[in-house]
C-alpha cells in the first residue's frame, strides 16, 4: 500500500510539473522588422539574407524575395504606423533633395544595408534543450539533431516507467498472496508446513518491494543522466559551426534545405509575380 500511494503521488506531481513547464515555455518571442516599399505599402518580417539585387524576408505567410529597387527603407525593428509614416516621409525627402544620381543611389543603398550587429549563436541556448529534456526525456537531444541518443534515452526512460508500473502491480499481487497464505496455514493444521509456506510468500512479498524500489531508482537515474547530458550537449550545440555569407544569409555545416516564396513587386500584375523556389546544398567550412 505505501508503495502504491508513493507511485500515484509521484505520477500526479510529475504531471503537474509538465503542465507548468509547457505553459511557461510555450510563449513565443518574435520581434518583426519593417520594410517600407516605394509603392506606399510595407511588409513586416525578419530579414534573413540579401544580395546586390534582392532582400530575403521571412514573414508570417512564408519567405519572400523582394527586389531592392522596390524598397524605400528597411527598419530593423518593429514600429507603429505613425513612426513608419514619419520615417517614410524623411526618406522620400532625402531622395528628392539629392543633388546627384550617385548621392541618390547611396541614400537608397544605406536605407537597406544598414543593420545592427547580431550574434548568430544567440539563437541557440543550452537551456532550450534542458527544459525539453525535463518535460519529455529525449526531446532535447532530438531538438539538437542527436536523434539516436534521443531514441536511446526515450526508450530507456519509458521502458523504466512501464517496468516500474508493472513492479507496483506485483507488490499488490504478492501482498494479497502473503495475506492469503496465513489463512491457508491456519486452516491446514500443520504448523511446520504452514510456517514454511507463509515464510516463502513473505519473502516473495518483500522481494517485490525491493524490485520496485530498484526499478524506480534506476528510472529516476536514467532521467537525471539524460537531463545532465542534455545540458552538456547544449554547450556543444551552441558552438556548432555557422557562418554568414557576404549577402547576410546564414550557413550551417552539413546539409541545408531552404524553400522560399518569390514575389516581383515591380510588376505585381505579371503572371510570374509569385512563385516558390527550393534549394538543397551541403556546406563545409575550412
PDB file of C-alpha atoms in Angstrom:
ATOM      1  CA  UNK A   1       0.000   0.000   0.000  1.00  0.00           C
ATOM      2  CA  UNK A   2       2.718   2.597   0.816  1.00  0.00           C
ATOM      3  CA  UNK A   3       4.471   1.794  -2.466  1.00  0.00           C
ATOM      4  CA  UNK A   4       1.247   2.232  -4.459  1.00  0.00           C
ATOM      5  CA  UNK A   5       0.498   5.512  -2.686  1.00  0.00           C
ATOM      6  CA  UNK A   6       4.032   6.749  -3.394  1.00  0.00           C
ATOM      7  CA  UNK A   7       3.746   5.864  -7.110  1.00  0.00           C
ATOM      8  CA  UNK A   8       0.374   7.623  -7.510  1.00  0.00           C
ATOM      9  CA  UNK A   9       1.586  10.782  -5.778  1.00  0.00           C
ATOM     10  CA  UNK A  10       4.817  10.793  -7.784  1.00  0.00           C
ATOM     11  CA  UNK A  11       2.865  10.453 -11.066  1.00  0.00           C
ATOM     12  CA  UNK A  12       0.468  13.270 -10.160  1.00  0.00           C
ATOM     13  CA  UNK A  13       3.329  15.549  -9.131  1.00  0.00           C
ATOM     14  CA  UNK A  14       5.213  14.853 -12.382  1.00  0.00           C
ATOM     15  CA  UNK A  15       2.094  15.557 -14.453  1.00  0.00           C
ATOM     16  CA  UNK A  16       1.578  18.914 -12.718  1.00  0.00           C
ATOM     17  CA  UNK A  17       5.218  19.849 -13.312  1.00  0.00           C
ATOM     18  CA  UNK A  18       4.927  19.002 -17.013  1.00  0.00           C
ATOM     19  CA  UNK A  19       1.830  21.188 -17.376  1.00  0.00           C
ATOM     20  CA  UNK A  20       3.562  24.125 -15.680  1.00  0.00           C
ATOM     21  CA  UNK A  21       6.633  23.785 -17.919  1.00  0.00           C
ATOM     22  CA  UNK A  22       4.534  23.537 -21.081  1.00  0.00           C
ATOM     23  CA  UNK A  23       2.599  26.700 -20.220  1.00  0.00           C
ATOM     24  CA  UNK A  24       5.720  28.618 -19.216  1.00  0.00           C
ATOM     25  CA  UNK A  25       7.799  27.732 -22.238  1.00  0.00           C
ATOM     26  CA  UNK A  26       5.101  27.846 -24.902  1.00  0.00           C
ATOM     27  CA  UNK A  27       5.037  31.666 -25.134  1.00  0.00           C
ATOM     28  CA  UNK A  28       6.706  32.666 -28.413  1.00  0.00           C
ATOM     29  CA  UNK A  29       9.082  35.602 -28.543  1.00  0.00           C
ATOM     30  CA  UNK A  30       9.370  37.159 -32.001  1.00  0.00           C
ATOM     31  CA  UNK A  31      10.195  40.701 -32.976  1.00  0.00           C
ATOM     32  CA  UNK A  32       9.364  41.778 -36.536  1.00  0.00           C
ATOM     33  CA  UNK A  33      11.236  44.248 -38.731  1.00  0.00           C
ATOM     34  CA  UNK A  34       9.529  46.706 -41.060  1.00  0.00           C
ATOM     35  CA  UNK A  35      10.260  47.063 -44.791  1.00  0.00           C
ATOM     36  CA  UNK A  36       8.852  50.229 -46.379  1.00  0.00           C
ATOM     37  CA  UNK A  37       8.147  49.874 -50.110  1.00  0.00           C
ATOM     38  CA  UNK A  38       8.186  52.642 -52.700  1.00  0.00           C
ATOM     39  CA  UNK A  39       4.609  51.881 -53.739  1.00  0.00           C
ATOM     40  CA  UNK A  40       3.389  53.069 -50.319  1.00  0.00           C
ATOM     41  CA  UNK A  41       2.879  49.674 -48.681  1.00  0.00           C
ATOM     42  CA  UNK A  42       5.003  47.920 -46.058  1.00  0.00           C
ATOM     43  CA  UNK A  43       5.963  44.391 -45.007  1.00  0.00           C
ATOM     44  CA  UNK A  44       6.667  43.092 -41.504  1.00  0.00           C
ATOM     45  CA  UNK A  45       9.040  40.164 -41.152  1.00  0.00           C
ATOM     46  CA  UNK A  46      12.578  39.065 -40.390  1.00  0.00           C
ATOM     47  CA  UNK A  47      15.344  39.901 -42.881  1.00  0.00           C
ATOM     48  CA  UNK A  48      17.266  36.636 -43.296  1.00  0.00           C
ATOM     49  CA  UNK A  49      19.519  37.452 -46.255  1.00  0.00           C
ATOM     50  CA  UNK A  50      20.321  39.812 -49.112  1.00  0.00           C
ATOM     51  CA  UNK A  51      22.423  40.211 -52.239  1.00  0.00           C
ATOM     52  CA  UNK A  52      23.044  43.045 -54.684  1.00  0.00           C
ATOM     53  CA  UNK A  53      19.545  42.892 -56.155  1.00  0.00           C
ATOM     54  CA  UNK A  54      17.177  41.291 -53.653  1.00  0.00           C
ATOM     55  CA  UNK A  55      16.284  41.065 -49.981  1.00  0.00           C
ATOM     56  CA  UNK A  56      15.014  37.835 -48.398  1.00  0.00           C
ATOM     57  CA  UNK A  57      12.329  38.312 -45.749  1.00  0.00           C
ATOM     58  CA  UNK A  58      10.655  35.660 -43.609  1.00  0.00           C
ATOM     59  CA  UNK A  59       7.063  36.695 -42.875  1.00  0.00           C
ATOM     60  CA  UNK A  60       4.127  35.019 -41.167  1.00  0.00           C
ATOM     61  CA  UNK A  61       2.965  33.823 -44.606  1.00  0.00           C
ATOM     62  CA  UNK A  62       6.324  32.406 -45.701  1.00  0.00           C
ATOM     63  CA  UNK A  63       9.631  33.573 -47.162  1.00  0.00           C
ATOM     64  CA  UNK A  64       9.588  36.347 -49.778  1.00  0.00           C
ATOM     65  CA  UNK A  65      12.351  37.608 -52.058  1.00  0.00           C
ATOM     66  CA  UNK A  66      11.911  41.338 -52.682  1.00  0.00           C
ATOM     67  CA  UNK A  67      13.680  43.424 -55.312  1.00  0.00           C
ATOM     68  CA  UNK A  68      15.769  46.183 -53.723  1.00  0.00           C
ATOM     69  CA  UNK A  69      14.572  48.577 -56.411  1.00  0.00           C
ATOM     70  CA  UNK A  70      11.106  48.417 -54.844  1.00  0.00           C
ATOM     71  CA  UNK A  71      12.338  49.111 -51.275  1.00  0.00           C
ATOM     72  CA  UNK A  72      12.375  52.591 -49.802  1.00  0.00           C
ATOM     73  CA  UNK A  73      13.704  51.781 -46.332  1.00  0.00           C
ATOM     74  CA  UNK A  74      14.374  48.778 -44.107  1.00  0.00           C
ATOM     75  CA  UNK A  75      13.697  49.482 -40.426  1.00  0.00           C
ATOM     76  CA  UNK A  76      15.404  46.799 -38.358  1.00  0.00           C
ATOM     77  CA  UNK A  77      12.785  46.889 -35.604  1.00  0.00           C
ATOM     78  CA  UNK A  78       9.010  46.768 -35.268  1.00  0.00           C
ATOM     79  CA  UNK A  79       7.430  50.253 -35.475  1.00  0.00           C
ATOM     80  CA  UNK A  80       3.848  51.503 -35.403  1.00  0.00           C
ATOM     81  CA  UNK A  81       2.090  53.117 -38.373  1.00  0.00           C
ATOM     82  CA  UNK A  82       2.775  56.665 -37.200  1.00  0.00           C
ATOM     83  CA  UNK A  83       6.506  56.051 -36.816  1.00  0.00           C
ATOM     84  CA  UNK A  84       6.649  54.244 -40.168  1.00  0.00           C
ATOM     85  CA  UNK A  85       4.895  57.186 -41.851  1.00  0.00           C
ATOM     86  CA  UNK A  86       7.380  59.647 -40.355  1.00  0.00           C
ATOM     87  CA  UNK A  87      10.378  57.590 -41.494  1.00  0.00           C
ATOM     88  CA  UNK A  88       8.861  57.194 -44.966  1.00  0.00           C
ATOM     89  CA  UNK A  89       8.490  60.973 -45.300  1.00  0.00           C
ATOM     90  CA  UNK A  90      12.093  61.534 -44.175  1.00  0.00           C
ATOM     91  CA  UNK A  91      13.452  59.030 -46.715  1.00  0.00           C
ATOM     92  CA  UNK A  92      11.362  60.440 -49.556  1.00  0.00           C
ATOM     93  CA  UNK A  93      12.594  63.936 -48.686  1.00  0.00           C
ATOM     94  CA  UNK A  94      16.227  62.784 -48.697  1.00  0.00           C
ATOM     95  CA  UNK A  95      15.814  61.242 -52.150  1.00  0.00           C
ATOM     96  CA  UNK A  96      14.057  64.313 -53.581  1.00  0.00           C
ATOM     97  CA  UNK A  97      16.750  66.632 -52.250  1.00  0.00           C
ATOM     98  CA  UNK A  98      19.633  64.501 -53.534  1.00  0.00           C
ATOM     99  CA  UNK A  99      21.857  66.671 -55.752  1.00  0.00           C
ATOM    100  CA  UNK A 100      23.140  63.876 -57.971  1.00  0.00           C
ATOM    101  CA  UNK A 101      22.289  60.385 -59.115  1.00  0.00           C
ATOM    102  CA  UNK A 102      25.227  58.986 -57.147  1.00  0.00           C
ATOM    103  CA  UNK A 103      24.048  60.647 -53.939  1.00  0.00           C
ATOM    104  CA  UNK A 104      20.524  59.334 -54.519  1.00  0.00           C
ATOM    105  CA  UNK A 105      21.878  55.820 -55.097  1.00  0.00           C
ATOM    106  CA  UNK A 106      23.955  55.979 -51.905  1.00  0.00           C
ATOM    107  CA  UNK A 107      20.925  57.097 -49.873  1.00  0.00           C
ATOM    108  CA  UNK A 108      18.885  54.188 -51.219  1.00  0.00           C
ATOM    109  CA  UNK A 109      21.663  51.665 -50.503  1.00  0.00           C
ATOM    110  CA  UNK A 110      22.221  52.944 -46.959  1.00  0.00           C
ATOM    111  CA  UNK A 111      18.487  52.704 -46.280  1.00  0.00           C
ATOM    112  CA  UNK A 112      18.639  48.959 -46.955  1.00  0.00           C
ATOM    113  CA  UNK A 113      22.002  47.532 -45.936  1.00  0.00           C
ATOM    114  CA  UNK A 114      22.455  49.175 -42.539  1.00  0.00           C
ATOM    115  CA  UNK A 115      21.755  46.515 -39.956  1.00  0.00           C
ATOM    116  CA  UNK A 116      22.795  46.294 -36.303  1.00  0.00           C
ATOM    117  CA  UNK A 117      25.326  43.583 -35.482  1.00  0.00           C
ATOM    118  CA  UNK A 118      23.826  40.373 -34.174  1.00  0.00           C
ATOM    119  CA  UNK A 119      25.337  37.193 -32.796  1.00  0.00           C
ATOM    120  CA  UNK A 120      24.240  34.098 -34.640  1.00  0.00           C
ATOM    121  CA  UNK A 121      24.978  31.957 -31.590  1.00  0.00           C
ATOM    122  CA  UNK A 122      22.346  33.905 -29.637  1.00  0.00           C
ATOM    123  CA  UNK A 123      19.608  31.977 -31.418  1.00  0.00           C
ATOM    124  CA  UNK A 124      20.653  28.788 -29.624  1.00  0.00           C
ATOM    125  CA  UNK A 125      20.559  28.179 -25.898  1.00  0.00           C
ATOM    126  CA  UNK A 126      21.555  25.083 -23.932  1.00  0.00           C
ATOM    127  CA  UNK A 127      18.559  25.694 -21.667  1.00  0.00           C
ATOM    128  CA  UNK A 128      16.289  25.166 -24.653  1.00  0.00           C
ATOM    129  CA  UNK A 129      17.474  21.554 -24.669  1.00  0.00           C
ATOM    130  CA  UNK A 130      17.368  21.187 -20.878  1.00  0.00           C
ATOM    131  CA  UNK A 131      13.727  22.175 -20.428  1.00  0.00           C
ATOM    132  CA  UNK A 132      12.691  19.945 -23.312  1.00  0.00           C
ATOM    133  CA  UNK A 133      14.529  17.013 -21.736  1.00  0.00           C
ATOM    134  CA  UNK A 134      12.879  17.805 -18.406  1.00  0.00           C
ATOM    135  CA  UNK A 135       9.408  17.733 -19.968  1.00  0.00           C
ATOM    136  CA  UNK A 136       9.964  14.725 -22.239  1.00  0.00           C
ATOM    137  CA  UNK A 137      13.179  12.682 -21.890  1.00  0.00           C
ATOM    138  CA  UNK A 138      14.998  12.545 -25.234  1.00  0.00           C
ATOM    139  CA  UNK A 139      13.260  15.618 -26.678  1.00  0.00           C
ATOM    140  CA  UNK A 140      16.244  17.892 -26.023  1.00  0.00           C
ATOM    141  CA  UNK A 141      18.644  15.631 -27.901  1.00  0.00           C
ATOM    142  CA  UNK A 142      16.139  15.288 -30.742  1.00  0.00           C
ATOM    143  CA  UNK A 143      15.979  19.087 -30.987  1.00  0.00           C
ATOM    144  CA  UNK A 144      19.794  19.168 -31.250  1.00  0.00           C
ATOM    145  CA  UNK A 145      19.692  16.612 -34.088  1.00  0.00           C
ATOM    146  CA  UNK A 146      21.122  13.834 -31.867  1.00  0.00           C
ATOM    147  CA  UNK A 147      18.258  11.565 -32.836  1.00  0.00           C
ATOM    148  CA  UNK A 148      19.906   8.222 -31.996  1.00  0.00           C
ATOM    149  CA  UNK A 149      20.746   9.457 -28.497  1.00  0.00           C
ATOM    150  CA  UNK A 150      17.198  10.762 -28.134  1.00  0.00           C
ATOM    151  CA  UNK A 151      15.745   7.380 -29.089  1.00  0.00           C
ATOM    152  CA  UNK A 152      18.024   5.534 -26.641  1.00  0.00           C
ATOM    153  CA  UNK A 153      17.178   7.812 -23.710  1.00  0.00           C
ATOM    154  CA  UNK A 154      13.481   7.846 -24.559  1.00  0.00           C
ATOM    155  CA  UNK A 155      13.339   4.059 -24.834  1.00  0.00           C
ATOM    156  CA  UNK A 156      15.229   3.518 -21.574  1.00  0.00           C
ATOM    157  CA  UNK A 157      13.121   6.008 -19.636  1.00  0.00           C
ATOM    158  CA  UNK A 158       9.708   4.888 -20.845  1.00  0.00           C
ATOM    159  CA  UNK A 159      10.766   1.271 -20.559  1.00  0.00           C
ATOM    160  CA  UNK A 160      11.646   2.037 -16.948  1.00  0.00           C
ATOM    161  CA  UNK A 161       8.268   3.709 -16.384  1.00  0.00           C
ATOM    162  CA  UNK A 162       6.439   0.644 -17.703  1.00  0.00           C
ATOM    163  CA  UNK A 163       8.622  -1.683 -15.617  1.00  0.00           C
ATOM    164  CA  UNK A 164       8.003   0.448 -12.514  1.00  0.00           C
ATOM    165  CA  UNK A 165       4.241   0.301 -13.042  1.00  0.00           C
ATOM    166  CA  UNK A 166       4.415  -3.478 -13.504  1.00  0.00           C
ATOM    167  CA  UNK A 167       6.538  -3.842 -10.347  1.00  0.00           C
ATOM    168  CA  UNK A 168       3.967  -1.803  -8.440  1.00  0.00           C
ATOM    169  CA  UNK A 169       1.234  -4.217  -9.526  1.00  0.00           C
ATOM    170  CA  UNK A 170       3.408  -7.126  -8.434  1.00  0.00           C
ATOM    171  CA  UNK A 171       3.596  -5.661  -4.934  1.00  0.00           C
ATOM    172  CA  UNK A 172      -0.189  -5.734  -4.655  1.00  0.00           C
ATOM    173  CA  UNK A 173      -0.362  -9.266  -6.009  1.00  0.00           C
ATOM    174  CA  UNK A 174       2.368 -10.634  -3.710  1.00  0.00           C
ATOM    175  CA  UNK A 175       0.835  -8.885  -0.718  1.00  0.00           C
ATOM    176  CA  UNK A 176      -2.516 -10.494  -1.445  1.00  0.00           C
ATOM    177  CA  UNK A 177      -0.856 -13.915  -1.773  1.00  0.00           C
ATOM    178  CA  UNK A 178       1.011 -13.385   1.509  1.00  0.00           C
ATOM    179  CA  UNK A 179      -2.155 -12.435   3.382  1.00  0.00           C
ATOM    180  CA  UNK A 180      -3.986 -15.426   1.915  1.00  0.00           C
ATOM    181  CA  UNK A 181      -1.150 -17.766   2.910  1.00  0.00           C
ATOM    182  CA  UNK A 182      -1.630 -17.028   6.601  1.00  0.00           C
ATOM    183  CA  UNK A 183      -5.272 -18.068   6.392  1.00  0.00           C
ATOM    184  CA  UNK A 184      -4.350 -21.228   4.475  1.00  0.00           C
ATOM    185  CA  UNK A 185      -1.658 -22.103   7.046  1.00  0.00           C
ATOM    186  CA  UNK A 186      -4.083 -21.676   9.938  1.00  0.00           C
ATOM    187  CA  UNK A 187      -6.684 -23.830   8.230  1.00  0.00           C
ATOM    188  CA  UNK A 188      -4.214 -26.604   7.331  1.00  0.00           C
ATOM    189  CA  UNK A 189      -3.496 -27.576  10.922  1.00  0.00           C
ATOM    190  CA  UNK A 190       0.125 -28.469  10.060  1.00  0.00           C
ATOM    191  CA  UNK A 191       2.127 -25.826  11.875  1.00  0.00           C
ATOM    192  CA  UNK A 192       5.558 -26.591  10.345  1.00  0.00           C
ATOM    193  CA  UNK A 193       4.300 -26.821   6.761  1.00  0.00           C
ATOM    194  CA  UNK A 194       2.147 -23.762   7.237  1.00  0.00           C
ATOM    195  CA  UNK A 195       5.056 -21.726   8.581  1.00  0.00           C
ATOM    196  CA  UNK A 196       7.253 -22.804   5.656  1.00  0.00           C
ATOM    197  CA  UNK A 197       4.550 -21.810   3.161  1.00  0.00           C
ATOM    198  CA  UNK A 198       3.926 -18.438   4.832  1.00  0.00           C
ATOM    199  CA  UNK A 199       7.638 -17.606   5.059  1.00  0.00           C
ATOM    200  CA  UNK A 200       8.009 -18.285   1.328  1.00  0.00           C
ATOM    201  CA  UNK A 201       5.155 -15.916   0.462  1.00  0.00           C
ATOM    202  CA  UNK A 202       6.546 -13.322   2.881  1.00  0.00           C
ATOM    203  CA  UNK A 203       9.930 -13.490   1.120  1.00  0.00           C
ATOM    204  CA  UNK A 204       8.257 -13.063  -2.273  1.00  0.00           C
ATOM    205  CA  UNK A 205       6.335 -10.028  -0.993  1.00  0.00           C
ATOM    206  CA  UNK A 206       9.496  -8.398   0.390  1.00  0.00           C
ATOM    207  CA  UNK A 207      11.360  -9.129  -2.855  1.00  0.00           C
ATOM    208  CA  UNK A 208       8.604  -7.467  -4.899  1.00  0.00           C
ATOM    209  CA  UNK A 209       9.007  -4.306  -2.809  1.00  0.00           C
ATOM    210  CA  UNK A 210      12.783  -4.395  -3.270  1.00  0.00           C
ATOM    211  CA  UNK A 211      12.404  -4.925  -7.030  1.00  0.00           C
ATOM    212  CA  UNK A 212      10.030  -1.973  -7.266  1.00  0.00           C
ATOM    213  CA  UNK A 213      12.430   0.300  -5.395  1.00  0.00           C
ATOM    214  CA  UNK A 214      15.377  -0.756  -7.579  1.00  0.00           C
ATOM    215  CA  UNK A 215      13.480  -0.249 -10.847  1.00  0.00           C
ATOM    216  CA  UNK A 216      12.058   3.112  -9.732  1.00  0.00           C
ATOM    217  CA  UNK A 217      15.518   4.289  -8.654  1.00  0.00           C
ATOM    218  CA  UNK A 218      17.005   3.142 -11.976  1.00  0.00           C
ATOM    219  CA  UNK A 219      14.335   5.006 -13.940  1.00  0.00           C
ATOM    220  CA  UNK A 220      14.939   8.164 -11.912  1.00  0.00           C
ATOM    221  CA  UNK A 221      18.686   7.796 -12.508  1.00  0.00           C
ATOM    222  CA  UNK A 222      18.151   7.495 -16.277  1.00  0.00           C
ATOM    223  CA  UNK A 223      16.028  10.658 -16.162  1.00  0.00           C
ATOM    224  CA  UNK A 224      18.731  12.611 -14.294  1.00  0.00           C
ATOM    225  CA  UNK A 225      21.524  11.319 -16.553  1.00  0.00           C
ATOM    226  CA  UNK A 226      19.739  12.345 -19.759  1.00  0.00           C
ATOM    227  CA  UNK A 227      18.865  15.719 -18.213  1.00  0.00           C
ATOM    228  CA  UNK A 228      22.514  16.359 -17.289  1.00  0.00           C
ATOM    229  CA  UNK A 229      23.681  15.101 -20.682  1.00  0.00           C
ATOM    230  CA  UNK A 230      21.277  17.481 -22.433  1.00  0.00           C
ATOM    231  CA  UNK A 231      22.976  20.419 -20.686  1.00  0.00           C
ATOM    232  CA  UNK A 232      26.439  19.459 -21.948  1.00  0.00           C
ATOM    233  CA  UNK A 233      25.014  18.623 -25.372  1.00  0.00           C
ATOM    234  CA  UNK A 234      23.549  22.124 -25.343  1.00  0.00           C
ATOM    235  CA  UNK A 235      27.005  23.633 -24.827  1.00  0.00           C
ATOM    236  CA  UNK A 236      28.253  21.892 -27.979  1.00  0.00           C
ATOM    237  CA  UNK A 237      25.040  22.765 -29.808  1.00  0.00           C
ATOM    238  CA  UNK A 238      25.524  26.471 -29.075  1.00  0.00           C
ATOM    239  CA  UNK A 239      29.035  26.334 -30.516  1.00  0.00           C
ATOM    240  CA  UNK A 240      28.217  24.389 -33.680  1.00  0.00           C
ATOM    241  CA  UNK A 241      29.685  25.995 -36.756  1.00  0.00           C
ATOM    242  CA  UNK A 242      27.613  28.655 -38.510  1.00  0.00           C
ATOM    243  CA  UNK A 243      28.700  31.350 -40.928  1.00  0.00           C
ATOM    244  CA  UNK A 244      27.311  34.391 -42.708  1.00  0.00           C
ATOM    245  CA  UNK A 245      27.601  34.850 -46.460  1.00  0.00           C
ATOM    246  CA  UNK A 246      28.552  38.298 -47.799  1.00  0.00           C
ATOM    247  CA  UNK A 247      24.843  38.738 -48.570  1.00  0.00           C
ATOM    248  CA  UNK A 248      23.869  38.128 -44.937  1.00  0.00           C
ATOM    249  CA  UNK A 249      22.447  34.601 -45.279  1.00  0.00           C
ATOM    250  CA  UNK A 250      23.083  32.044 -42.537  1.00  0.00           C
ATOM    251  CA  UNK A 251      25.017  28.891 -43.487  1.00  0.00           C
ATOM    252  CA  UNK A 252      25.178  25.839 -41.238  1.00  0.00           C
ATOM    253  CA  UNK A 253      27.609  22.968 -41.501  1.00  0.00           C
ATOM    254  CA  UNK A 254      26.189  19.938 -43.308  1.00  0.00           C
ATOM    255  CA  UNK A 255      23.059  19.526 -45.408  1.00  0.00           C
ATOM    256  CA  UNK A 256      20.870  22.636 -45.553  1.00  0.00           C
ATOM    257  CA  UNK A 257      17.422  22.757 -47.155  1.00  0.00           C
ATOM    258  CA  UNK A 258      15.673  26.058 -47.885  1.00  0.00           C
ATOM    259  CA  UNK A 259      12.388  26.956 -49.530  1.00  0.00           C
ATOM    260  CA  UNK A 260      11.112  30.447 -50.172  1.00  0.00           C
ATOM    261  CA  UNK A 261       8.351  32.312 -51.906  1.00  0.00           C
ATOM    262  CA  UNK A 262       9.440  34.857 -54.508  1.00  0.00           C
ATOM    263  CA  UNK A 263       7.460  37.922 -55.477  1.00  0.00           C
ATOM    264  CA  UNK A 264       8.065  40.556 -58.139  1.00  0.00           C
ATOM    265  CA  UNK A 265       6.806  43.752 -56.559  1.00  0.00           C
ATOM    266  CA  UNK A 266       7.990  45.854 -59.514  1.00  0.00           C
ATOM    267  CA  UNK A 267       5.395  44.154 -61.730  1.00  0.00           C
ATOM    268  CA  UNK A 268       2.604  42.789 -59.484  1.00  0.00           C
ATOM    269  CA  UNK A 269       0.219  42.265 -62.442  1.00  0.00           C
ATOM    270  CA  UNK A 270       2.579  39.852 -64.165  1.00  0.00           C
ATOM    271  CA  UNK A 271       1.632  36.166 -64.320  1.00  0.00           C
ATOM    272  CA  UNK A 272       5.119  35.398 -62.942  1.00  0.00           C
ATOM    273  CA  UNK A 273       4.828  37.777 -59.977  1.00  0.00           C
ATOM    274  CA  UNK A 274       4.602  34.947 -57.425  1.00  0.00           C
ATOM    275  CA  UNK A 275       6.316  31.575 -57.169  1.00  0.00           C
ATOM    276  CA  UNK A 276       8.233  29.148 -54.950  1.00  0.00           C
ATOM    277  CA  UNK A 277      11.897  28.247 -55.052  1.00  0.00           C
ATOM    278  CA  UNK A 278      13.608  25.358 -53.235  1.00  0.00           C
ATOM    279  CA  UNK A 279      17.336  24.861 -52.599  1.00  0.00           C
ATOM    280  CA  UNK A 280      19.357  21.915 -51.284  1.00  0.00           C
ATOM    281  CA  UNK A 281      23.075  22.233 -50.555  1.00  0.00           C
ATOM    282  CA  UNK A 282      25.869  20.817 -48.427  1.00  0.00           C
ATOM    283  CA  UNK A 283      28.097  23.272 -46.554  1.00  0.00           C
ATOM    284  CA  UNK A 284      31.557  22.648 -45.115  1.00  0.00           C
ATOM    285  CA  UNK A 285      33.940  25.125 -43.513  1.00  0.00           C
ATOM    286  CA  UNK A 286      37.751  25.208 -43.711  1.00  0.00           C
TER     287      UNK A 286
END
